[in-house]
Structures are given as C-alpha cells and as structure tokens.
Amino acid sequence: MNVLLRRPPVRSLALDDRRAWRGTSVLEGELRELGVRAGRVLVVHASLRGLGLGFEAGAVVSALRSLLGAEGTLVVPTHTAGNSDTSALFRRAVEGMTTAEIAAHKAGMSAFDRATTPSQGMGRLAETVRVLPEAVRSAHPQTSFAAVGARAAELMEGHDPRCHLGGVLAAGQAVRGRRRHPAAGRRL
C-alpha cells in the first residue's frame, strides 16, 4: 500500500492568488509598508500563526532587525504571569485547592530570574528574542520585556518594578515623540 503524505499548504503574510509562499524579502517589504524603519524602537507582540506558517520566528526576528538597522531596537513582551499569586493564571491553577494545597503550590513556584525564566504565553517570537545572547531583559517579575539593539539596555533598565507596563513603553514613546503608525495593532 502506498501512502502519499502531503504537507499542508504554506500560508504566509505574503500570499498570492494561489496562497503560495513568496519569501522573506516579501516579509521585509510588508514590514516596511507597515512603517518599520531604521533607527526606531519597535515593540512587537505578534503571533506567528497570524503572520502565517511560512515564517519561522528566527526569520521574522532577522527581518525586523535588518530593517531596524544598527541604531534600531526591537522590544518584545516576555511576561511571566505565573510568577504572581494575583494573576489570572495563578488563580486558575489553584482553583478548587485547599489552603494547604495553595500554600504548597506557592512554595513550589520558581523565583523569577530574568536570565533564565521563560516567558509564558508570549509566543515563539518573544522567546526567540529573549534567548538571543545580546538580549537585555527588564527585571519586572511579572511583565518583563526583552530587547535587542542600540537602546536595549537603556530601555530595559527603565522598567520600574512598581509599574507593569508604563516604564518601558512610555520611555519608548517619549524619546521618539512620534505618533503610532496607523497600522500599529492591526491584525495581519
């Protein structure tokens, strides 16, 4: 008996009429159309599934870094909601547990280590950036960010541990004094 295995059709951000993959140069072109420019600070939280199965996380990170250039900085969320006993993730994990079981669960929670703690629910793109040797991660134990590029250290050191998002995101906006690109936040 012969069995023919077929790969599912490859989807990508760039689809032609036959829904065929057209390559990473097309990805760079489309990112450029969205406003990715050299020298900027770019905060990206993206689903590879949303971009399409034609691109691996490394290819997307490479395309973004190429467009941002040596003076640009790529920032991604590397949140770890499981490190907080007030998060929805924690509450779901302990739902229905006794007080003793909750205490045991808390005792078993690993402490946040910005060098080694993986992000939770942020996706492969964020993890790809986080584990780069040159990546700098903010020290917030629940809503950290990681960055690579010219201003990575400066932006990540500015993340106030008392503020979930404001320190990193506000620093990026204040320095540029630019408005959001109209496509920002758009689902692709």
PDB file of C-alpha atoms in Angstrom:
ATOM      1  CA  MET A   1       0.000   0.000   0.000  1.00  0.00           C
ATOM      2  CA  ASN A   2       1.376   3.394  -0.986  1.00  0.00           C
ATOM      3  CA  VAL A   3       0.581   6.359   1.181  1.00  0.00           C
ATOM      4  CA  LEU A   4       1.158   9.837  -0.135  1.00  0.00           C
ATOM      5  CA  LEU A   5       1.791  12.343   2.619  1.00  0.00           C
ATOM      6  CA  ARG A   6       1.210  15.938   1.709  1.00  0.00           C
ATOM      7  CA  ARG A   7       2.396  18.943   3.599  1.00  0.00           C
ATOM      8  CA  PRO A   8      -0.388  21.403   4.318  1.00  0.00           C
ATOM      9  CA  PRO A   9      -0.284  24.488   2.099  1.00  0.00           C
ATOM     10  CA  VAL A  10       2.110  27.087   3.448  1.00  0.00           C
ATOM     11  CA  ARG A  11       0.461  30.350   4.478  1.00  0.00           C
ATOM     12  CA  SER A  12       2.454  33.472   4.912  1.00  0.00           C
ATOM     13  CA  LEU A  13       1.991  37.150   5.462  1.00  0.00           C
ATOM     14  CA  ALA A  14       2.501  37.492   1.709  1.00  0.00           C
ATOM     15  CA  LEU A  15       0.015  35.397  -0.210  1.00  0.00           C
ATOM     16  CA  ASP A  16      -0.552  35.377  -3.921  1.00  0.00           C
ATOM     17  CA  ASP A  17      -3.752  34.150  -5.540  1.00  0.00           C
ATOM     18  CA  ARG A  18      -2.644  30.530  -5.147  1.00  0.00           C
ATOM     19  CA  ARG A  19      -1.774  31.151  -1.470  1.00  0.00           C
ATOM     20  CA  ALA A  20       1.868  30.247  -2.131  1.00  0.00           C
ATOM     21  CA  TRP A  21       4.775  31.409  -0.019  1.00  0.00           C
ATOM     22  CA  ARG A  22       6.765  34.239  -1.642  1.00  0.00           C
ATOM     23  CA  GLY A  23       9.756  34.504   0.704  1.00  0.00           C
ATOM     24  CA  THR A  24      11.314  36.619   3.421  1.00  0.00           C
ATOM     25  CA  SER A  25      12.086  39.515   1.086  1.00  0.00           C
ATOM     26  CA  VAL A  26       8.325  39.935   0.758  1.00  0.00           C
ATOM     27  CA  LEU A  27       8.053  39.845   4.570  1.00  0.00           C
ATOM     28  CA  GLU A  28      10.613  42.655   4.804  1.00  0.00           C
ATOM     29  CA  GLY A  29       8.702  44.632   2.168  1.00  0.00           C
ATOM     30  CA  GLU A  30       5.424  44.249   4.032  1.00  0.00           C
ATOM     31  CA  LEU A  31       7.032  45.181   7.346  1.00  0.00           C
ATOM     32  CA  ARG A  32       8.488  48.262   5.639  1.00  0.00           C
ATOM     33  CA  GLU A  33       4.978  49.128   4.392  1.00  0.00           C
ATOM     34  CA  LEU A  34       3.751  48.927   7.993  1.00  0.00           C
ATOM     35  CA  GLY A  35       6.281  51.580   8.941  1.00  0.00           C
ATOM     36  CA  VAL A  36       9.264  49.610  10.259  1.00  0.00           C
ATOM     37  CA  ARG A  37      12.218  51.936   9.709  1.00  0.00           C
ATOM     38  CA  ALA A  38      15.897  52.062  10.589  1.00  0.00           C
ATOM     39  CA  GLY A  39      16.824  53.619  13.906  1.00  0.00           C
ATOM     40  CA  ARG A  40      13.438  53.251  15.588  1.00  0.00           C
ATOM     41  CA  VAL A  41      12.389  51.480  18.751  1.00  0.00           C
ATOM     42  CA  LEU A  42       9.792  48.891  17.818  1.00  0.00           C
ATOM     43  CA  VAL A  43       7.653  46.990  20.339  1.00  0.00           C
ATOM     44  CA  VAL A  44       6.339  43.790  18.764  1.00  0.00           C
ATOM     45  CA  HIS A  45       3.850  41.299  20.135  1.00  0.00           C
ATOM     46  CA  ALA A  46       2.907  39.098  17.222  1.00  0.00           C
ATOM     47  CA  SER A  47       1.517  35.670  16.580  1.00  0.00           C
ATOM     48  CA  LEU A  48       3.487  33.635  14.071  1.00  0.00           C
ATOM     49  CA  ARG A  49       0.206  31.952  13.249  1.00  0.00           C
ATOM     50  CA  GLY A  50      -1.173  35.384  12.370  1.00  0.00           C
ATOM     51  CA  LEU A  51       1.828  36.131  10.188  1.00  0.00           C
ATOM     52  CA  GLY A  52       1.491  32.757   8.537  1.00  0.00           C
ATOM     53  CA  LEU A  53       3.129  29.381   8.779  1.00  0.00           C
ATOM     54  CA  GLY A  54       5.625  30.275   6.061  1.00  0.00           C
ATOM     55  CA  PHE A  55       7.924  32.055   8.508  1.00  0.00           C
ATOM     56  CA  GLU A  56       9.845  30.757  11.484  1.00  0.00           C
ATOM     57  CA  ALA A  57      10.397  33.047  14.462  1.00  0.00           C
ATOM     58  CA  GLY A  58      14.089  33.452  13.637  1.00  0.00           C
ATOM     59  CA  ALA A  59      13.270  34.676  10.125  1.00  0.00           C
ATOM     60  CA  VAL A  60      10.816  37.273  11.448  1.00  0.00           C
ATOM     61  CA  VAL A  61      13.294  38.491  14.077  1.00  0.00           C
ATOM     62  CA  SER A  62      16.018  38.637  11.430  1.00  0.00           C
ATOM     63  CA  ALA A  63      13.791  40.652   9.075  1.00  0.00           C
ATOM     64  CA  LEU A  64      12.818  43.084  11.831  1.00  0.00           C
ATOM     65  CA  ARG A  65      16.419  43.570  12.957  1.00  0.00           C
ATOM     66  CA  SER A  66      17.564  44.042   9.387  1.00  0.00           C
ATOM     67  CA  LEU A  67      15.000  46.786   8.829  1.00  0.00           C
ATOM     68  CA  LEU A  68      15.704  48.470  12.190  1.00  0.00           C
ATOM     69  CA  GLY A  69      19.429  48.521  11.478  1.00  0.00           C
ATOM     70  CA  ALA A  70      22.303  49.014  13.907  1.00  0.00           C
ATOM     71  CA  GLU A  71      20.686  52.073  15.518  1.00  0.00           C
ATOM     72  CA  GLY A  72      17.246  50.468  15.999  1.00  0.00           C
ATOM     73  CA  THR A  73      15.918  48.462  18.931  1.00  0.00           C
ATOM     74  CA  LEU A  74      13.462  45.557  18.911  1.00  0.00           C
ATOM     75  CA  VAL A  75      11.417  45.097  22.108  1.00  0.00           C
ATOM     76  CA  VAL A  76       9.138  42.135  22.887  1.00  0.00           C
ATOM     77  CA  PRO A  77       6.981  41.260  25.902  1.00  0.00           C
ATOM     78  CA  THR A  78       8.386  38.387  27.958  1.00  0.00           C
ATOM     79  CA  HIS A  79       5.702  38.320  30.633  1.00  0.00           C
ATOM     80  CA  THR A  80       5.571  35.633  33.308  1.00  0.00           C
ATOM     81  CA  ALA A  81       2.087  35.796  34.783  1.00  0.00           C
ATOM     82  CA  GLY A  82       2.644  32.528  36.633  1.00  0.00           C
ATOM     83  CA  ASN A  83       5.115  34.293  38.946  1.00  0.00           C
ATOM     84  CA  SER A  84       2.348  36.232  40.652  1.00  0.00           C
ATOM     85  CA  ASP A  85      -0.198  34.930  43.114  1.00  0.00           C
ATOM     86  CA  THR A  86      -2.583  37.671  41.983  1.00  0.00           C
ATOM     87  CA  SER A  87      -2.606  36.765  38.278  1.00  0.00           C
ATOM     88  CA  ALA A  88      -5.460  35.072  36.464  1.00  0.00           C
ATOM     89  CA  LEU A  89      -3.051  32.256  35.547  1.00  0.00           C
ATOM     90  CA  PHE A  90      -2.289  31.606  39.207  1.00  0.00           C
ATOM     91  CA  ARG A  91      -5.953  31.815  40.202  1.00  0.00           C
ATOM     92  CA  ARG A  92      -6.865  29.235  37.542  1.00  0.00           C
ATOM     93  CA  ALA A  93      -4.053  26.939  38.708  1.00  0.00           C
ATOM     94  CA  VAL A  94      -5.202  26.951  42.341  1.00  0.00           C
ATOM     95  CA  GLU A  95      -8.935  26.939  41.711  1.00  0.00           C
ATOM     96  CA  GLY A  96     -10.559  24.323  43.935  1.00  0.00           C
ATOM     97  CA  MET A  97      -7.439  23.770  46.061  1.00  0.00           C
ATOM     98  CA  THR A  98      -7.466  23.802  49.815  1.00  0.00           C
ATOM     99  CA  THR A  99      -5.491  26.435  51.735  1.00  0.00           C
ATOM    100  CA  ALA A 100      -2.731  23.883  52.371  1.00  0.00           C
ATOM    101  CA  GLU A 101      -2.592  22.924  48.683  1.00  0.00           C
ATOM    102  CA  ILE A 102      -2.365  26.595  47.673  1.00  0.00           C
ATOM    103  CA  ALA A 103       0.488  27.101  50.156  1.00  0.00           C
ATOM    104  CA  ALA A 104       2.283  24.059  48.698  1.00  0.00           C
ATOM    105  CA  HIS A 105       1.728  25.385  45.173  1.00  0.00           C
ATOM    106  CA  LYS A 106       3.194  28.774  46.152  1.00  0.00           C
ATOM    107  CA  ALA A 107       6.178  27.098  47.801  1.00  0.00           C
ATOM    108  CA  GLY A 108       6.869  25.242  44.567  1.00  0.00           C
ATOM    109  CA  MET A 109       6.807  28.360  42.384  1.00  0.00           C
ATOM    110  CA  SER A 110      10.204  29.242  40.972  1.00  0.00           C
ATOM    111  CA  ALA A 111      11.573  32.694  41.635  1.00  0.00           C
ATOM    112  CA  PHE A 112      11.843  34.986  38.612  1.00  0.00           C
ATOM    113  CA  ASP A 113      15.312  35.075  37.074  1.00  0.00           C
ATOM    114  CA  ARG A 114      15.488  37.459  34.143  1.00  0.00           C
ATOM    115  CA  ALA A 115      18.329  35.456  32.597  1.00  0.00           C
ATOM    116  CA  THR A 116      16.617  32.066  32.633  1.00  0.00           C
ATOM    117  CA  THR A 117      12.864  32.273  33.314  1.00  0.00           C
ATOM    118  CA  PRO A 118      10.988  31.638  30.061  1.00  0.00           C
ATOM    119  CA  SER A 119       8.120  33.890  29.122  1.00  0.00           C
ATOM    120  CA  GLN A 120       4.626  32.455  29.478  1.00  0.00           C
ATOM    121  CA  GLY A 121       2.070  32.754  26.705  1.00  0.00           C
ATOM    122  CA  MET A 122       4.064  35.349  24.751  1.00  0.00           C
ATOM    123  CA  GLY A 123       4.885  33.052  21.851  1.00  0.00           C
ATOM    124  CA  ARG A 124       7.883  31.848  19.890  1.00  0.00           C
ATOM    125  CA  LEU A 125       8.783  35.271  18.532  1.00  0.00           C
ATOM    126  CA  ALA A 126       9.226  36.710  22.036  1.00  0.00           C
ATOM    127  CA  GLU A 127      11.153  33.659  23.215  1.00  0.00           C
ATOM    128  CA  THR A 128      13.414  33.843  20.172  1.00  0.00           C
ATOM    129  CA  VAL A 129      14.379  37.401  21.092  1.00  0.00           C
ATOM    130  CA  ARG A 130      14.637  36.645  24.827  1.00  0.00           C
ATOM    131  CA  VAL A 131      17.233  33.891  24.353  1.00  0.00           C
ATOM    132  CA  LEU A 132      19.487  35.833  21.984  1.00  0.00           C
ATOM    133  CA  PRO A 133      22.925  36.233  23.599  1.00  0.00           C
ATOM    134  CA  GLU A 134      22.768  40.024  23.235  1.00  0.00           C
ATOM    135  CA  ALA A 135      19.196  40.359  24.560  1.00  0.00           C
ATOM    136  CA  VAL A 136      18.605  42.510  27.637  1.00  0.00           C
ATOM    137  CA  ARG A 137      15.564  41.735  29.777  1.00  0.00           C
ATOM    138  CA  SER A 138      13.840  44.055  32.216  1.00  0.00           C
ATOM    139  CA  ALA A 139      13.682  42.981  35.848  1.00  0.00           C
ATOM    140  CA  HIS A 140       9.911  43.125  36.358  1.00  0.00           C
ATOM    141  CA  PRO A 141       8.931  39.707  37.761  1.00  0.00           C
ATOM    142  CA  GLN A 142       5.550  39.582  36.028  1.00  0.00           C
ATOM    143  CA  THR A 143       5.548  41.861  32.974  1.00  0.00           C
ATOM    144  CA  SER A 144       9.138  41.903  31.786  1.00  0.00           C
ATOM    145  CA  PHE A 145      10.256  42.876  28.297  1.00  0.00           C
ATOM    146  CA  ALA A 146      13.349  41.845  26.344  1.00  0.00           C
ATOM    147  CA  ALA A 147      15.164  43.994  23.826  1.00  0.00           C
ATOM    148  CA  VAL A 148      17.981  43.785  21.312  1.00  0.00           C
ATOM    149  CA  GLY A 149      19.617  46.705  19.615  1.00  0.00           C
ATOM    150  CA  ALA A 150      21.225  50.057  20.262  1.00  0.00           C
ATOM    151  CA  ARG A 151      18.974  51.160  23.140  1.00  0.00           C
ATOM    152  CA  ALA A 152      18.168  47.777  24.682  1.00  0.00           C
ATOM    153  CA  ALA A 153      19.999  48.298  27.985  1.00  0.00           C
ATOM    154  CA  GLU A 154      18.711  51.843  28.432  1.00  0.00           C
ATOM    155  CA  LEU A 155      15.072  50.896  27.850  1.00  0.00           C
ATOM    156  CA  MET A 156      15.128  47.713  29.926  1.00  0.00           C
ATOM    157  CA  GLU A 157      16.786  49.392  32.912  1.00  0.00           C
ATOM    158  CA  GLY A 158      13.981  51.960  32.844  1.00  0.00           C
ATOM    159  CA  HIS A 159      11.272  49.413  33.706  1.00  0.00           C
ATOM    160  CA  ASP A 160      10.053  50.441  37.147  1.00  0.00           C
ATOM    161  CA  PRO A 161       9.225  47.247  39.118  1.00  0.00           C
ATOM    162  CA  ARG A 162       6.213  49.075  40.641  1.00  0.00           C
ATOM    163  CA  CYS A 163       4.725  49.697  37.191  1.00  0.00           C
ATOM    164  CA  HIS A 164       3.632  46.808  34.986  1.00  0.00           C
ATOM    165  CA  LEU A 165       3.998  48.446  31.571  1.00  0.00           C
ATOM    166  CA  GLY A 166       4.465  52.190  31.808  1.00  0.00           C
ATOM    167  CA  GLY A 167       8.198  52.400  32.315  1.00  0.00           C
ATOM    168  CA  VAL A 168       9.286  50.555  29.188  1.00  0.00           C
ATOM    169  CA  LEU A 169       6.513  51.595  26.842  1.00  0.00           C
ATOM    170  CA  ALA A 170       6.417  55.217  27.981  1.00  0.00           C
ATOM    171  CA  ALA A 171      10.197  55.554  27.598  1.00  0.00           C
ATOM    172  CA  GLY A 172       9.994  54.311  24.036  1.00  0.00           C
ATOM    173  CA  GLN A 173       7.228  56.757  23.110  1.00  0.00           C
ATOM    174  CA  ALA A 174       8.664  59.777  24.924  1.00  0.00           C
ATOM    175  CA  VAL A 175      12.077  59.523  23.306  1.00  0.00           C
ATOM    176  CA  ARG A 176      10.648  59.417  19.819  1.00  0.00           C
ATOM    177  CA  GLY A 177       7.863  61.921  20.241  1.00  0.00           C
ATOM    178  CA  ARG A 178       6.134  60.231  17.299  1.00  0.00           C
ATOM    179  CA  ARG A 179       2.597  59.055  16.948  1.00  0.00           C
ATOM    180  CA  ARG A 180       1.753  55.430  16.450  1.00  0.00           C
ATOM    181  CA  HIS A 181       1.818  54.217  12.903  1.00  0.00           C
ATOM    182  CA  PRO A 182      -1.785  53.843  11.610  1.00  0.00           C
ATOM    183  CA  ALA A 183      -1.190  50.109  11.063  1.00  0.00           C
ATOM    184  CA  ALA A 184       0.000  49.521  14.621  1.00  0.00           C
ATOM    185  CA  GLY A 185      -2.151  46.978  16.371  1.00  0.00           C
ATOM    186  CA  ARG A 186      -3.629  45.827  13.068  1.00  0.00           C
ATOM    187  CA  ARG A 187      -4.142  42.117  12.622  1.00  0.00           C
ATOM    188  CA  LEU A 188      -2.395  40.897   9.512  1.00  0.00           C
TER     189      LEU A 188
END
